[in-house]
Amino acid sequence: MTITATNIMASFYLPPIIRRIREEAPGIRLEIIASNELQDLQKREADIAIRHARPEQPDLIARLVSETTGHRYAHPDYLDRVGRPTSLDDVNRLDFIGFEQNERVIEHLNAIGLNLTPDNFRISSGSSTVHHALAMQGLGVTPMTRDWIDQHSILEQVWPALPPIPVQTWLVTHRELNTSRRIRLVFDMIAEGLAQQARTRPRL
């Protein structure tokens, strides 16, 4: 059975759940695809996907398992060097670590009051773990979820007055969930595990 998730989800949130699945159902073979690319469940490129957006395909089954917020972060050394922003104009002068489709990122950030251009995005990566590693080298600002940063990183939130980004986690599979006991078991255990992790995170 194949499970696909983002790099951070696959590296930090999923492993303890996989351990429990192995303890309770050792006969199930599991392959974890750590990628920010959306695998096509309809074509059976994966059996279960953990996504941050609800799928639009009507023949997929999705369950909302947690909600958090995303913010913009940078290394303290970077902020010491360039100065901590105290206004939108200050934020507009910062370096940002981008994604493959920076146009959408720029559009989203500018919708909350910024005025960024492609010149703000000199480095890009599709991997959230690479984003974090680049930010740790003082190379700019990256979006990350608050709960992950609080548990795993020393990155500092950039100008907290900026609005947060709502981040949902959806567990998605195909209609075989209704006929396959293996998929139902793994789907339910991942859903329970992710919801439990969300409940036990510190409330800020």
mmCIF file of C-alpha atoms in Angstrom:
data_model
loop_
_atom_site.group_PDB
_atom_site.id
_atom_site.type_symbol
_atom_site.label_atom_id
_atom_site.label_comp_id
_atom_site.label_asym_id
_atom_site.label_seq_id
_atom_site.Cartn_x
_atom_site.Cartn_y
_atom_site.Cartn_z
ATOM 1 C CA MET A 1 0.000 0.000 0.000
ATOM 2 C CA THR A 2 1.304 3.434 -0.950
ATOM 3 C CA ILE A 3 0.946 6.555 1.189
ATOM 4 C CA THR A 4 1.969 9.963 -0.111
ATOM 5 C CA ALA A 5 2.608 13.027 2.030
ATOM 6 C CA THR A 6 4.610 16.237 2.028
ATOM 7 C CA ASN A 7 8.249 16.009 3.039
ATOM 8 C CA ILE A 8 7.677 17.395 6.530
ATOM 9 C CA MET A 9 4.542 15.313 7.094
ATOM 10 C CA ALA A 10 6.317 12.157 5.972
ATOM 11 C CA SER A 11 9.432 12.885 8.030
ATOM 12 C CA PHE A 12 7.998 14.170 11.323
ATOM 13 C CA TYR A 13 4.288 13.397 11.697
ATOM 14 C CA LEU A 14 3.793 10.076 9.925
ATOM 15 C CA PRO A 15 6.584 7.847 11.389
ATOM 16 C CA PRO A 16 5.031 7.256 14.857
ATOM 17 C CA ILE A 17 1.734 6.402 13.161
ATOM 18 C CA ILE A 18 3.485 3.968 10.827
ATOM 19 C CA ARG A 19 5.093 2.310 13.858
ATOM 20 C CA ARG A 20 1.674 1.720 15.364
ATOM 21 C CA ILE A 21 0.325 0.337 12.075
ATOM 22 C CA ARG A 22 3.262 -2.080 11.924
ATOM 23 C CA GLU A 23 2.575 -3.195 15.490
ATOM 24 C CA GLU A 24 -1.117 -3.807 14.902
ATOM 25 C CA ALA A 25 -1.050 -4.982 11.268
ATOM 26 C CA PRO A 26 2.446 -6.368 10.523
ATOM 27 C CA GLY A 27 1.250 -8.123 7.368
ATOM 28 C CA ILE A 28 0.554 -4.861 5.517
ATOM 29 C CA ARG A 29 3.390 -3.652 3.287
ATOM 30 C CA LEU A 30 3.745 0.127 3.201
ATOM 31 C CA GLU A 31 5.554 2.482 0.835
ATOM 32 C CA ILE A 32 5.869 6.136 1.825
ATOM 33 C CA ILE A 33 6.235 8.700 -0.969
ATOM 34 C CA ALA A 34 7.637 11.910 0.507
ATOM 35 C CA SER A 35 6.814 14.569 -2.048
ATOM 36 C CA ASN A 36 4.987 17.868 -2.396
ATOM 37 C CA GLU A 37 3.764 16.694 -5.803
ATOM 38 C CA LEU A 38 0.124 15.587 -5.853
ATOM 39 C CA GLN A 39 0.000 11.894 -6.685
ATOM 40 C CA ASP A 40 -3.059 10.839 -8.704
ATOM 41 C CA LEU A 41 -5.198 8.582 -6.527
ATOM 42 C CA GLN A 42 -7.616 7.994 -9.384
ATOM 43 C CA LYS A 43 -4.802 6.396 -11.410
ATOM 44 C CA ARG A 44 -3.641 4.451 -8.324
ATOM 45 C CA GLU A 45 -0.329 6.318 -8.091
ATOM 46 C CA ALA A 46 -1.053 6.191 -4.357
ATOM 47 C CA ASP A 47 -3.662 4.571 -2.146
ATOM 48 C CA ILE A 48 -3.790 7.231 0.573
ATOM 49 C CA ALA A 49 -2.688 10.857 0.393
ATOM 50 C CA ILE A 50 -2.162 13.457 3.105
ATOM 51 C CA ARG A 51 -2.842 16.848 1.575
ATOM 52 C CA HIS A 52 -3.273 20.456 2.655
ATOM 53 C CA ALA A 53 -6.207 21.095 0.330
ATOM 54 C CA ARG A 54 -9.525 19.318 -0.027
ATOM 55 C CA PRO A 55 -9.643 17.382 -3.325
ATOM 56 C CA GLU A 56 -12.176 18.477 -5.905
ATOM 57 C CA GLN A 57 -12.658 15.094 -7.589
ATOM 58 C CA PRO A 58 -16.110 13.748 -6.591
ATOM 59 C CA ASP A 59 -15.024 10.097 -6.561
ATOM 60 C CA LEU A 60 -12.370 10.617 -3.870
ATOM 61 C CA ILE A 61 -13.075 10.284 -0.159
ATOM 62 C CA ALA A 62 -11.591 12.978 2.077
ATOM 63 C CA ARG A 63 -11.554 13.548 5.816
ATOM 64 C CA LEU A 64 -10.399 16.734 7.545
ATOM 65 C CA VAL A 65 -8.068 15.598 10.345
ATOM 66 C CA SER A 66 -6.449 18.788 11.653
ATOM 67 C CA GLU A 67 -6.184 22.551 11.271
ATOM 68 C CA THR A 68 -3.347 24.906 12.112
ATOM 69 C CA THR A 69 -1.887 28.177 10.847
ATOM 70 C CA GLY A 70 1.098 29.063 8.712
ATOM 71 C CA HIS A 71 3.340 32.072 9.268
ATOM 72 C CA ARG A 72 6.514 33.538 7.811
ATOM 73 C CA TYR A 73 9.821 32.654 9.472
ATOM 74 C CA ALA A 74 13.497 33.491 9.162
ATOM 75 C CA HIS A 75 16.692 32.704 11.052
ATOM 76 C CA PRO A 76 17.514 35.146 13.876
ATOM 77 C CA ASP A 77 20.932 35.776 12.296
ATOM 78 C CA TYR A 78 19.272 36.849 9.052
ATOM 79 C CA LEU A 79 16.976 39.241 10.911
ATOM 80 C CA ASP A 80 19.923 40.564 12.923
ATOM 81 C CA ARG A 81 21.695 41.289 9.649
ATOM 82 C CA VAL A 82 18.866 42.938 7.713
ATOM 83 C CA GLY A 83 16.852 44.309 10.633
ATOM 84 C CA ARG A 84 13.572 43.080 12.057
ATOM 85 C CA PRO A 85 10.701 44.607 10.115
ATOM 86 C CA THR A 86 8.334 46.990 11.841
ATOM 87 C CA SER A 87 6.176 47.828 8.812
ATOM 88 C CA LEU A 88 4.939 46.362 5.533
ATOM 89 C CA ASP A 89 7.580 48.352 3.682
ATOM 90 C CA ASP A 90 10.276 46.641 5.768
ATOM 91 C CA VAL A 91 8.832 43.198 4.934
ATOM 92 C CA ASN A 92 8.732 44.084 1.237
ATOM 93 C CA ARG A 93 12.522 44.500 1.272
ATOM 94 C CA LEU A 94 13.225 40.988 2.604
ATOM 95 C CA ASP A 95 14.404 37.953 0.669
ATOM 96 C CA PHE A 96 11.836 35.161 0.365
ATOM 97 C CA ILE A 97 12.379 31.492 -0.419
ATOM 98 C CA GLY A 98 9.963 30.597 -3.181
ATOM 99 C CA PHE A 99 8.212 27.592 -4.675
ATOM 100 C CA GLU A 100 7.988 26.322 -8.243
ATOM 101 C CA GLN A 101 5.028 28.601 -8.921
ATOM 102 C CA ASN A 102 6.096 31.856 -7.332
ATOM 103 C CA GLU A 103 3.354 33.780 -9.114
ATOM 104 C CA ARG A 104 0.719 32.183 -6.889
ATOM 105 C CA VAL A 105 2.820 32.773 -3.769
ATOM 106 C CA ILE A 106 3.313 36.433 -4.669
ATOM 107 C CA GLU A 107 -0.402 36.822 -5.390
ATOM 108 C CA HIS A 108 -1.337 35.326 -2.016
ATOM 109 C CA LEU A 109 1.162 37.411 -0.021
ATOM 110 C CA ASN A 110 0.252 40.608 -1.813
ATOM 111 C CA ALA A 111 -3.422 39.922 -1.073
ATOM 112 C CA ILE A 112 -2.669 40.334 2.649
ATOM 113 C CA GLY A 113 -1.065 43.718 2.127
ATOM 114 C CA LEU A 114 2.498 43.079 0.930
ATOM 115 C CA ASN A 115 3.984 44.378 -2.305
ATOM 116 C CA LEU A 116 6.388 41.655 -3.398
ATOM 117 C CA THR A 117 7.852 41.058 -6.857
ATOM 118 C CA PRO A 118 9.871 38.201 -8.396
ATOM 119 C CA ASP A 119 12.995 40.069 -7.243
ATOM 120 C CA ASN A 120 12.145 39.057 -3.663
ATOM 121 C CA PHE A 121 12.395 35.373 -4.669
ATOM 122 C CA ARG A 122 15.964 34.583 -5.744
ATOM 123 C CA ILE A 123 15.908 30.987 -4.412
ATOM 124 C CA SER A 124 13.097 28.459 -4.886
ATOM 125 C CA SER A 125 12.374 24.848 -3.975
ATOM 126 C CA GLY A 126 9.362 22.562 -4.004
ATOM 127 C CA SER A 127 10.443 20.861 -0.784
ATOM 128 C CA SER A 128 9.400 22.198 2.605
ATOM 129 C CA THR A 129 12.363 20.514 4.275
ATOM 130 C CA VAL A 130 14.692 22.270 1.811
ATOM 131 C CA HIS A 131 12.902 25.527 2.590
ATOM 132 C CA HIS A 132 13.682 25.060 6.249
ATOM 133 C CA ALA A 133 17.311 24.144 5.559
ATOM 134 C CA LEU A 134 17.778 27.232 3.388
ATOM 135 C CA ALA A 135 16.178 29.465 5.993
ATOM 136 C CA MET A 136 18.498 27.972 8.619
ATOM 137 C CA GLN A 137 21.400 29.243 6.506
ATOM 138 C CA GLY A 138 20.036 32.784 6.742
ATOM 139 C CA LEU A 139 18.920 32.925 3.130
ATOM 140 C CA GLY A 140 15.517 34.489 3.654
ATOM 141 C CA VAL A 141 11.933 34.137 4.785
ATOM 142 C CA THR A 142 9.938 30.930 4.404
ATOM 143 C CA PRO A 143 6.339 29.987 5.223
ATOM 144 C CA MET A 144 5.997 27.162 7.772
ATOM 145 C CA THR A 145 3.310 25.993 10.170
ATOM 146 C CA ARG A 146 3.555 27.346 13.692
ATOM 147 C CA ASP A 147 3.178 23.968 15.414
ATOM 148 C CA TRP A 148 6.095 22.456 13.458
ATOM 149 C CA ILE A 149 8.392 25.439 14.072
ATOM 150 C CA ASP A 150 7.578 25.453 17.794
ATOM 151 C CA GLN A 151 8.601 21.799 18.098
ATOM 152 C CA HIS A 152 11.511 21.536 15.674
ATOM 153 C CA SER A 153 13.157 24.837 14.842
ATOM 154 C CA ILE A 154 14.746 28.042 16.117
ATOM 155 C CA LEU A 155 13.401 30.094 13.219
ATOM 156 C CA GLU A 156 11.787 33.348 14.288
ATOM 157 C CA GLN A 157 8.411 34.606 13.146
ATOM 158 C CA VAL A 158 8.712 37.619 10.869
ATOM 159 C CA TRP A 159 6.524 40.550 11.908
ATOM 160 C CA PRO A 160 3.700 38.686 13.696
ATOM 161 C CA ALA A 161 1.246 41.441 12.739
ATOM 162 C CA LEU A 162 0.936 39.786 9.315
ATOM 163 C CA PRO A 163 -2.241 37.665 9.047
ATOM 164 C CA PRO A 164 -1.797 33.905 9.512
ATOM 165 C CA ILE A 165 -2.352 31.406 6.709
ATOM 166 C CA PRO A 166 -5.046 28.787 7.492
ATOM 167 C CA VAL A 167 -3.591 25.301 6.957
ATOM 168 C CA GLN A 168 -5.829 22.240 6.861
ATOM 169 C CA THR A 169 -4.731 18.613 6.702
ATOM 170 C CA TRP A 170 -6.921 16.269 4.679
ATOM 171 C CA LEU A 171 -6.645 12.494 4.472
ATOM 172 C CA VAL A 172 -7.696 11.348 1.009
ATOM 173 C CA THR A 173 -8.271 7.993 -0.653
ATOM 174 C CA HIS A 174 -10.307 6.447 -3.469
ATOM 175 C CA ARG A 175 -13.627 4.617 -3.308
ATOM 176 C CA GLU A 176 -11.885 1.340 -2.544
ATOM 177 C CA LEU A 177 -11.939 2.511 1.059
ATOM 178 C CA ASN A 178 -15.460 1.065 1.202
ATOM 179 C CA THR A 179 -14.423 -2.407 0.026
ATOM 180 C CA SER A 180 -10.798 -2.898 1.172
ATOM 181 C CA ARG A 181 -10.255 -3.757 4.843
ATOM 182 C CA ARG A 182 -6.529 -2.986 4.524
ATOM 183 C CA ILE A 183 -7.117 0.526 3.187
ATOM 184 C CA ARG A 184 -9.845 1.177 5.755
ATOM 185 C CA LEU A 185 -7.565 0.073 8.602
ATOM 186 C CA VAL A 186 -4.607 2.204 7.518
ATOM 187 C CA PHE A 187 -6.814 5.189 6.641
ATOM 188 C CA ASP A 188 -8.524 5.137 10.045
ATOM 189 C CA MET A 189 -5.248 4.716 11.956
ATOM 190 C CA ILE A 190 -3.593 7.616 10.129
ATOM 191 C CA ALA A 191 -6.673 9.793 10.691
ATOM 192 C CA GLU A 192 -6.709 8.926 14.393
ATOM 193 C CA GLY A 193 -2.963 9.476 14.747
ATOM 194 C CA LEU A 194 -2.928 12.881 13.047
ATOM 195 C CA ALA A 195 -5.956 14.039 15.020
ATOM 196 C CA GLN A 196 -4.308 12.895 18.258
ATOM 197 C CA GLN A 197 -1.117 14.778 17.424
ATOM 198 C CA ALA A 198 -3.170 17.920 16.760
ATOM 199 C CA ARG A 199 -4.975 17.586 20.090
ATOM 200 C CA THR A 200 -1.734 17.253 22.057
ATOM 201 C CA ARG A 201 0.062 20.232 20.513
ATOM 202 C CA PRO A 202 0.552 23.182 22.847
ATOM 203 C CA ARG A 203 -2.147 25.828 22.471
ATOM 204 C CA LEU A 204 -0.695 29.288 21.852
#
